[in-house]
PDB file of C-alpha atoms in Angstrom:
ATOM      1  CA  MET A  45     -17.321 -29.349  21.763  1.00 49.00           C
ATOM      2  CA  LYS A  46     -15.917 -25.809  21.579  1.00 47.00           C
ATOM      3  CA  GLY A  47     -15.300 -25.780  25.347  1.00 48.00           C
ATOM      4  CA  ILE A  48     -13.452 -29.158  25.201  1.00 46.00           C
ATOM      5  CA  VAL A  49     -11.237 -27.907  22.355  1.00 38.00           C
ATOM      6  CA  GLU A  50     -10.432 -24.701  24.249  1.00 42.00           C
ATOM      7  CA  ARG A  51      -9.528 -26.642  27.404  1.00 47.00           C
ATOM      8  CA  ALA A  52      -7.316 -28.996  25.394  1.00 41.00           C
ATOM      9  CA  ILE A  53      -5.500 -26.020  23.778  1.00 42.00           C
ATOM     10  CA  GLY A  54      -5.121 -24.506  27.245  1.00 45.00           C
ATOM     11  CA  LEU A  55      -3.454 -27.650  28.537  1.00 45.00           C
ATOM     12  CA  LEU A  56      -1.095 -27.912  25.514  1.00 51.00           C
ATOM     13  CA  PHE A  57      -0.325 -24.191  25.325  1.00 68.00           C
ATOM     14  CA  PRO A  58      -0.986 -22.653  28.807  1.00 87.00           C
ATOM     15  CA  LYS A  59      -1.333 -18.931  29.094  1.00 92.00           C
ATOM     16  CA  VAL A  60       1.755 -17.236  30.573  1.00 95.00           C
ATOM     17  CA  CYS A  61       2.262 -13.942  32.334  1.00 96.00           C
ATOM     18  CA  PRO A  62       3.714 -11.261  29.973  1.00 96.00           C
ATOM     19  CA  GLY A  63       5.897 -10.112  32.778  1.00 95.00           C
ATOM     20  CA  CYS A  64       7.596 -13.170  34.387  1.00 94.00           C
ATOM     21  CA  GLY A  65       6.550 -15.932  32.006  1.00 93.00           C
ATOM     22  CA  ASN A  66       4.863 -18.075  34.666  1.00 95.00           C
ATOM     23  CA  ILE A  67       1.619 -19.836  33.880  1.00 94.00           C
ATOM     24  CA  ILE A  68      -1.478 -17.869  34.793  1.00 94.00           C
ATOM     25  CA  ARG A  69      -5.222 -18.534  34.710  1.00 91.00           C
ATOM     26  CA  GLU A  70      -6.949 -18.033  31.353  1.00 87.00           C
ATOM     27  CA  LYS A  71      -8.933 -14.976  32.583  1.00 88.00           C
ATOM     28  CA  GLU A  72      -5.863 -13.276  33.967  1.00 91.00           C
ATOM     29  CA  LEU A  73      -3.826 -10.769  31.929  1.00 93.00           C
ATOM     30  CA  VAL A  74      -0.798 -10.673  34.192  1.00 95.00           C
ATOM     31  CA  CYS A  75       0.169 -12.158  37.527  1.00 95.00           C
ATOM     32  CA  GLU A  76      -0.305 -10.085  40.725  1.00 95.00           C
ATOM     33  CA  SER A  77       3.439  -9.786  41.370  1.00 95.00           C
ATOM     34  CA  CYS A  78       4.152  -8.336  37.939  1.00 96.00           C
ATOM     35  CA  ARG A  79       1.018  -6.122  38.105  1.00 95.00           C
ATOM     36  CA  GLN A  80       2.583  -4.439  41.134  1.00 95.00           C
ATOM     37  CA  GLU A  81       5.938  -3.945  39.430  1.00 96.00           C
ATOM     38  CA  ILE A  82       4.878  -2.744  35.935  1.00 97.00           C
ATOM     39  CA  GLU A  83       4.429   1.002  35.849  1.00 96.00           C
ATOM     40  CA  ILE A  84       1.426   2.207  33.924  1.00 96.00           C
ATOM     41  CA  LEU A  85       1.888   5.841  32.816  1.00 96.00           C
ATOM     42  CA  LYS A  86      -0.949   7.902  34.362  1.00 91.00           C
ATOM     43  CA  LYS A  87       0.561  11.246  35.375  1.00 89.00           C
ATOM     44  CA  ASP A  88       3.629  13.470  35.092  1.00 91.00           C
ATOM     45  CA  CYS A  89       3.825  12.896  31.350  1.00 94.00           C
ATOM     46  CA  CYS A  90       4.650  15.266  28.454  1.00 95.00           C
ATOM     47  CA  ALA A  91       1.474  16.902  27.150  1.00 95.00           C
ATOM     48  CA  LYS A  92       2.741  16.413  23.576  1.00 97.00           C
ATOM     49  CA  CYS A  93       4.418  13.009  23.357  1.00 96.00           C
ATOM     50  CA  GLY A  94       3.435  11.319  26.644  1.00 96.00           C
ATOM     51  CA  LYS A  95       7.013  10.644  27.755  1.00 94.00           C
ATOM     52  CA  LYS A  96       7.603  10.452  31.519  1.00 91.00           C
ATOM     53  CA  ILE A  97       8.889  13.843  32.680  1.00 90.00           C
ATOM     54  CA  LEU A  98      11.289  14.499  35.519  1.00 78.00           C
ATOM     55  CA  THR A  99       9.204  17.059  37.439  1.00 76.00           C
ATOM     56  CA  ASN A 100       5.435  17.455  37.919  1.00 72.00           C
ATOM     57  CA  THR A 101       5.755  21.220  37.309  1.00 74.00           C
ATOM     58  CA  ALA A 102       6.809  20.844  33.638  1.00 83.00           C
ATOM     59  CA  LEU A 103       4.277  20.540  30.820  1.00 92.00           C
ATOM     60  CA  TYR A 104       6.575  19.260  28.089  1.00 94.00           C
ATOM     61  CA  CYS A 105       9.660  17.001  27.958  1.00 93.00           C
ATOM     62  CA  GLN A 106      12.994  18.454  26.989  1.00 91.00           C
ATOM     63  CA  THR A 107      12.773  17.142  23.402  1.00 91.00           C
ATOM     64  CA  CYS A 108       9.270  18.545  22.743  1.00 94.00           C
ATOM     65  CA  LYS A 109      10.321  21.894  24.187  1.00 93.00           C
ATOM     66  CA  LYS A 110      12.936  22.367  21.481  1.00 90.00           C
ATOM     67  CA  ARG A 111      11.538  20.473  18.493  1.00 92.00           C
ATOM     68  CA  ILE A 112       8.581  21.251  16.211  1.00 93.00           C
ATOM     69  CA  ARG A 113       6.425  18.181  16.131  1.00 96.00           C
ATOM     70  CA  ARG A 114       4.574  16.930  13.056  1.00 96.00           C
ATOM     71  CA  PHE A 115       2.267  14.710  15.014  1.00 98.00           C
ATOM     72  CA  ASP A 116      -0.538  16.303  17.003  1.00 98.00           C
ATOM     73  CA  GLU A 117      -0.289  14.327  20.179  1.00 98.00           C
ATOM     74  CA  GLY A 118       0.733  10.965  21.502  1.00 98.00           C
ATOM     75  CA  VAL A 119       0.716   8.631  24.510  1.00 98.00           C
ATOM     76  CA  SER A 120       2.358   5.479  25.724  1.00 98.00           C
ATOM     77  CA  VAL A 121       0.881   2.841  28.023  1.00 98.00           C
ATOM     78  CA  PHE A 122       3.847   1.700  30.162  1.00 97.00           C
ATOM     79  CA  ARG A 123       7.164   2.932  31.471  1.00 96.00           C
ATOM     80  CA  TYR A 124       9.968   1.148  29.542  1.00 96.00           C
ATOM     81  CA  GLN A 125      11.892  -0.449  32.385  1.00 95.00           C
ATOM     82  CA  GLY A 126      12.364  -3.624  34.375  1.00 95.00           C
ATOM     83  CA  ILE A 127      10.019  -6.510  33.714  1.00 96.00           C
ATOM     84  CA  LEU A 128       8.060  -4.606  31.062  1.00 97.00           C
ATOM     85  CA  LYS A 129      11.286  -4.015  29.108  1.00 96.00           C
ATOM     86  CA  LYS A 130      12.015  -7.719  29.144  1.00 96.00           C
ATOM     87  CA  SER A 131       8.412  -8.486  28.195  1.00 97.00           C
ATOM     88  CA  ILE A 132       8.583  -6.310  25.027  1.00 97.00           C
ATOM     89  CA  HIS A 133      11.874  -8.031  24.078  1.00 96.00           C
ATOM     90  CA  GLN A 134      10.123 -11.386  24.302  1.00 96.00           C
ATOM     91  CA  PHE A 135       7.159 -10.053  22.319  1.00 97.00           C
ATOM     92  CA  LYS A 136       9.415  -8.695  19.530  1.00 95.00           C
ATOM     93  CA  TYR A 137      12.051 -11.385  19.141  1.00 95.00           C
ATOM     94  CA  ASN A 138      10.767 -14.643  20.664  1.00 95.00           C
ATOM     95  CA  ASN A 139       7.372 -14.882  18.930  1.00 94.00           C
ATOM     96  CA  LEU A 140       5.376 -14.283  22.121  1.00 95.00           C
ATOM     97  CA  ARG A 141       2.684 -12.447  20.247  1.00 95.00           C
ATOM     98  CA  GLN A 142       0.019 -13.340  22.820  1.00 95.00           C
ATOM     99  CA  PHE A 143       1.505 -10.614  25.060  1.00 96.00           C
ATOM    100  CA  SER A 144      -0.184  -8.122  22.821  1.00 97.00           C
ATOM    101  CA  ASP A 145      -3.559  -9.040  24.427  1.00 96.00           C
ATOM    102  CA  TYR A 146      -2.279  -7.537  27.684  1.00 97.00           C
ATOM    103  CA  TYR A 147      -0.796  -4.480  26.024  1.00 98.00           C
ATOM    104  CA  GLY A 148      -3.945  -3.794  23.957  1.00 98.00           C
ATOM    105  CA  THR A 149      -6.307  -4.303  26.879  1.00 97.00           C
ATOM    106  CA  VAL A 150      -4.431  -1.917  29.184  1.00 98.00           C
ATOM    107  CA  ALA A 151      -4.011   0.611  26.346  1.00 98.00           C
ATOM    108  CA  TRP A 152      -7.749   0.727  25.839  1.00 98.00           C
ATOM    109  CA  GLU A 153      -8.494   0.867  29.575  1.00 97.00           C
ATOM    110  CA  GLN A 154      -6.075   3.757  30.125  1.00 97.00           C
ATOM    111  CA  HIS A 155      -6.708   5.773  26.982  1.00 97.00           C
ATOM    112  CA  ARG A 156     -10.267   5.067  25.988  1.00 97.00           C
ATOM    113  CA  GLU A 157     -11.410   8.703  26.533  1.00 97.00           C
ATOM    114  CA  LYS A 158      -8.487  10.108  24.639  1.00 96.00           C
ATOM    115  CA  LEU A 159      -8.923   7.701  21.680  1.00 97.00           C
ATOM    116  CA  CYS A 160     -12.623   8.560  21.528  1.00 97.00           C
ATOM    117  CA  ALA A 161     -11.759  12.284  21.519  1.00 97.00           C
ATOM    118  CA  TRP A 162      -9.161  11.814  18.806  1.00 98.00           C
ATOM    119  CA  ASN A 163     -11.703   9.755  16.802  1.00 97.00           C
ATOM    120  CA  PRO A 164      -9.167   8.266  14.336  1.00 98.00           C
ATOM    121  CA  ASP A 165     -10.469   6.842  11.066  1.00 97.00           C
ATOM    122  CA  CYS A 166      -7.970   3.953  11.374  1.00 97.00           C
ATOM    123  CA  ILE A 167      -5.016   2.511  13.196  1.00 98.00           C
ATOM    124  CA  VAL A 168      -1.764   2.449  11.221  1.00 97.00           C
ATOM    125  CA  PRO A 169       1.159   0.262  12.517  1.00 97.00           C
ATOM    126  CA  ILE A 170       4.616   1.663  11.900  1.00 96.00           C
ATOM    127  CA  PRO A 171       5.808  -0.587   9.009  1.00 95.00           C
ATOM    128  CA  MET A 172       8.792  -2.869   9.158  1.00 91.00           C
ATOM    129  CA  PHE A 173      11.127  -3.306   6.190  1.00 88.00           C
ATOM    130  CA  ARG A 174       9.698  -6.273   4.212  1.00 87.00           C
ATOM    131  CA  GLY A 175      12.793  -8.446   4.300  1.00 87.00           C
ATOM    132  CA  LYS A 176      13.150  -7.952   8.040  1.00 89.00           C
ATOM    133  CA  GLU A 177       9.509  -8.746   8.594  1.00 88.00           C
ATOM    134  CA  ILE A 178       9.851 -11.964   6.597  1.00 91.00           C
ATOM    135  CA  ARG A 179      12.884 -13.068   8.642  1.00 93.00           C
ATOM    136  CA  ARG A 180      11.141 -12.302  11.925  1.00 93.00           C
ATOM    137  CA  GLY A 181       7.812 -13.647  10.826  1.00 94.00           C
ATOM    138  CA  TYR A 182       5.693 -10.708  11.936  1.00 96.00           C
ATOM    139  CA  ASN A 183       5.685  -6.971  12.617  1.00 96.00           C
ATOM    140  CA  GLN A 184       5.111  -6.450  16.355  1.00 97.00           C
ATOM    141  CA  ALA A 185       3.484  -3.071  15.683  1.00 97.00           C
ATOM    142  CA  THR A 186       0.856  -4.781  13.495  1.00 97.00           C
ATOM    143  CA  VAL A 187       0.203  -7.434  16.179  1.00 98.00           C
ATOM    144  CA  PHE A 188      -0.308  -4.693  18.781  1.00 98.00           C
ATOM    145  CA  ALA A 189      -2.504  -2.673  16.395  1.00 98.00           C
ATOM    146  CA  LYS A 190      -4.812  -5.647  15.887  1.00 98.00           C
ATOM    147  CA  SER A 191      -5.155  -6.202  19.647  1.00 98.00           C
ATOM    148  CA  LEU A 192      -6.020  -2.550  20.143  1.00 98.00           C
ATOM    149  CA  SER A 193      -8.485  -2.730  17.266  1.00 98.00           C
ATOM    150  CA  LYS A 194     -10.323  -5.601  18.911  1.00 97.00           C
ATOM    151  CA  LYS A 195     -10.865  -3.528  22.005  1.00 97.00           C
ATOM    152  CA  SER A 196     -11.601  -0.181  20.371  1.00 97.00           C
ATOM    153  CA  GLY A 197     -13.355  -1.186  17.199  1.00 97.00           C
ATOM    154  CA  ILE A 198     -11.059   1.136  15.197  1.00 98.00           C
ATOM    155  CA  PRO A 199     -10.020  -0.634  11.911  1.00 97.00           C
ATOM    156  CA  VAL A 200      -6.395  -1.369  11.104  1.00 97.00           C
ATOM    157  CA  LYS A 201      -4.918  -0.239   7.810  1.00 95.00           C
ATOM    158  CA  GLU A 202      -1.677  -2.209   7.402  1.00 93.00           C
ATOM    159  CA  ASN A 203      -0.601  -0.847   4.023  1.00 89.00           C
ATOM    160  CA  LEU A 204      -1.360   2.833   4.398  1.00 93.00           C
ATOM    161  CA  LEU A 205       2.345   3.309   5.133  1.00 94.00           C
ATOM    162  CA  ILE A 206       5.139   1.166   3.689  1.00 90.00           C
ATOM    163  CA  ARG A 207       8.810   1.047   4.623  1.00 89.00           C
ATOM    164  CA  ARG A 208      10.951   1.645   1.543  1.00 84.00           C
ATOM    165  CA  LYS A 209      14.395   1.013   3.003  1.00 77.00           C
ATOM    166  CA  ASN A 210      15.946  -0.928   5.806  1.00 71.00           C
ATOM    167  CA  THR A 211      17.122   1.797   8.195  1.00 69.00           C
ATOM    168  CA  LYS A 212      19.751   1.511  10.906  1.00 60.00           C
ATOM    169  CA  PRO A 213      18.503   1.083  14.488  1.00 63.00           C
ATOM    170  CA  GLN A 214      17.726   4.554  15.858  1.00 63.00           C
ATOM    171  CA  LYS A 215      19.143   3.842  19.322  1.00 65.00           C
ATOM    172  CA  GLY A 216      22.494   5.539  19.853  1.00 64.00           C
ATOM    173  CA  LEU A 217      22.134   8.014  16.981  1.00 63.00           C
ATOM    174  CA  THR A 218      22.125  11.770  17.443  1.00 64.00           C
ATOM    175  CA  ASP A 219      19.024  13.801  16.530  1.00 65.00           C
ATOM    176  CA  GLU A 220      20.561  14.787  13.221  1.00 66.00           C
ATOM    177  CA  GLN A 221      21.589  11.196  12.421  1.00 67.00           C
ATOM    178  CA  ARG A 222      18.136   9.918  13.275  1.00 68.00           C
ATOM    179  CA  MET A 223      16.473  12.371  10.863  1.00 65.00           C
ATOM    180  CA  ASP A 224      19.005  11.554   8.115  1.00 65.00           C
ATOM    181  CA  ASN A 225      18.488   7.810   8.718  1.00 66.00           C
ATOM    182  CA  LEU A 226      14.735   8.229   8.133  1.00 74.00           C
ATOM    183  CA  LYS A 227      14.959  10.264   4.901  1.00 72.00           C
ATOM    184  CA  GLY A 228      13.036   8.415   2.267  1.00 74.00           C
ATOM    185  CA  ALA A 229      12.363   5.496   4.602  1.00 76.00           C
ATOM    186  CA  PHE A 230       8.580   5.604   4.330  1.00 88.00           C
ATOM    187  CA  ALA A 231       5.958   6.032   1.623  1.00 88.00           C
ATOM    188  CA  VAL A 232       2.222   6.583   1.895  1.00 90.00           C
ATOM    189  CA  ASP A 233      -0.705   5.354  -0.120  1.00 88.00           C
ATOM    190  CA  ARG A 234      -2.135   8.755  -1.078  1.00 87.00           C
ATOM    191  CA  GLU A 235      -5.245   7.239  -2.730  1.00 85.00           C
ATOM    192  CA  SER A 236      -6.288   5.731   0.621  1.00 85.00           C
ATOM    193  CA  THR A 237      -5.757   8.909   2.639  1.00 86.00           C
ATOM    194  CA  LYS A 238      -8.031  11.130   0.549  1.00 81.00           C
ATOM    195  CA  GLU A 239     -11.074  10.759   2.812  1.00 81.00           C
ATOM    196  CA  MET A 240      -9.185  10.503   6.101  1.00 90.00           C
ATOM    197  CA  SER A 241      -9.180  13.268   8.639  1.00 94.00           C
ATOM    198  CA  SER A 242      -7.477  11.528  11.576  1.00 96.00           C
ATOM    199  CA  VAL A 243      -5.020   8.632  11.880  1.00 97.00           C
ATOM    200  CA  LEU A 244      -3.616   6.793  14.884  1.00 98.00           C
ATOM    201  CA  LEU A 245      -0.039   5.512  14.483  1.00 98.00           C
ATOM    202  CA  VAL A 246       1.040   2.646  16.777  1.00 98.00           C
ATOM    203  CA  ASP A 247       4.445   1.150  17.601  1.00 97.00           C
ATOM    204  CA  ASP A 248       6.085  -0.793  20.413  1.00 97.00           C
ATOM    205  CA  ILE A 249       8.542   1.770  21.856  1.00 96.00           C
ATOM    206  CA  TYR A 250       8.635   5.552  21.762  1.00 96.00           C
ATOM    207  CA  THR A 251      12.082   7.196  22.125  1.00 91.00           C
ATOM    208  CA  THR A 252      12.717  10.672  20.642  1.00 90.00           C
ATOM    209  CA  GLY A 253       9.771  10.691  18.263  1.00 93.00           C
ATOM    210  CA  SER A 254      11.754  10.911  15.028  1.00 91.00           C
ATOM    211  CA  THR A 255       9.914   8.002  13.433  1.00 93.00           C
ATOM    212  CA  MET A 256       6.512   9.335  14.473  1.00 96.00           C
ATOM    213  CA  ASP A 257       7.416  12.773  13.058  1.00 95.00           C
ATOM    214  CA  ALA A 258       8.554  11.272   9.734  1.00 94.00           C
ATOM    215  CA  CYS A 259       5.382   9.282   9.323  1.00 95.00           C
ATOM    216  CA  ALA A 260       3.110  12.097  10.498  1.00 96.00           C
ATOM    217  CA  GLY A 261       4.721  14.481   8.049  1.00 95.00           C
ATOM    218  CA  LEU A 262       4.076  12.132   5.148  1.00 94.00           C
ATOM    219  CA  LEU A 263       0.481  11.498   6.155  1.00 96.00           C
ATOM    220  CA  LYS A 264      -0.256  15.260   6.501  1.00 96.00           C
ATOM    221  CA  LYS A 265       1.282  15.915   3.047  1.00 94.00           C
ATOM    222  CA  ALA A 266      -1.021  13.292   1.762  1.00 94.00           C
ATOM    223  CA  GLY A 267      -4.073  15.137   3.162  1.00 93.00           C
ATOM    224  CA  VAL A 268      -4.619  13.713   6.655  1.00 96.00           C
ATOM    225  CA  LYS A 269      -5.537  16.589   8.968  1.00 95.00           C
ATOM    226  CA  ARG A 270      -4.520  15.111  12.328  1.00 97.00           C
ATOM    227  CA  VAL A 271      -2.067  12.405  13.274  1.00 98.00           C
ATOM    228  CA  TYR A 272      -1.787  10.885  16.750  1.00 98.00           C
ATOM    229  CA  PHE A 273       0.146   7.971  18.117  1.00 98.00           C
ATOM    230  CA  LEU A 274      -0.059   5.323  20.831  1.00 98.00           C
ATOM    231  CA  CYS A 275       2.926   3.170  21.802  1.00 98.00           C
ATOM    232  CA  ILE A 276       3.250   0.296  24.204  1.00 98.00           C
ATOM    233  CA  ALA A 277       6.053   1.891  26.227  1.00 97.00           C
ATOM    234  CA  THR A 278       8.349   4.860  26.564  1.00 96.00           C
ATOM    235  CA  GLY A 279      11.201   5.961  28.817  1.00 89.00           C
ATOM    236  CA  LYS A 280      11.534   9.059  30.910  1.00 80.00           C
ATOM    237  CA  ASP A 281      12.631  12.503  29.797  1.00 73.00           C
ATOM    238  CA  ASN A 282      16.298  12.624  28.632  1.00 70.00           C
ATOM    239  CA  GLU A 283      16.294   8.900  27.826  1.00 63.00           C
ATOM    240  CA  ALA A 284      16.864   8.163  24.088  1.00 53.00           C
TER     241      ALA A 284
END
């Protein structure tokens, strides 16, 4: 009976490629054409934030060279460009939450060793302002966190961080404006962090790291010793 139901659901709601949107087989994560085009970040990345760097002789990106980071280390799975950029837009704004299966699977495949070394007590999605989440219907960071949790076995703590104010979009702001925009934006459940030594923050896109720094700073003030992050995608050095 279960097999019949699953086949019926597959006919009514066929699985689509998170890159091009074409129908793919149930066991596939992405079509072969998109697999070839999507860039998975494997090398030439900043040792601190994981952003794609311009030269293979540099250790850190330009931002991490000049800024004191509050997080300990972070990585992203994909390069934020082309088909993958369109995919994340569909994931965030068009309710294509099933794309997170692909993001979470590749994240675990690529960063299993690093995640095991970091040994986080929990995965914490970057929170969305409550009113905005209600209008959209979901927080894409939470959806991704749950997909990663299924693969890794690391539990998700959705309410460890909360968003206290509806901030402006960070894109297009200067570094100073970004930090000012995030002042007082987040709060942490200090009671829940008492026994935590390591936390993994997750989000969809990493740009300058201002949001990660703000959240990491709060968590460390609340007693967390180490804060790491994993994002679905990031740009290259000098892209904000």
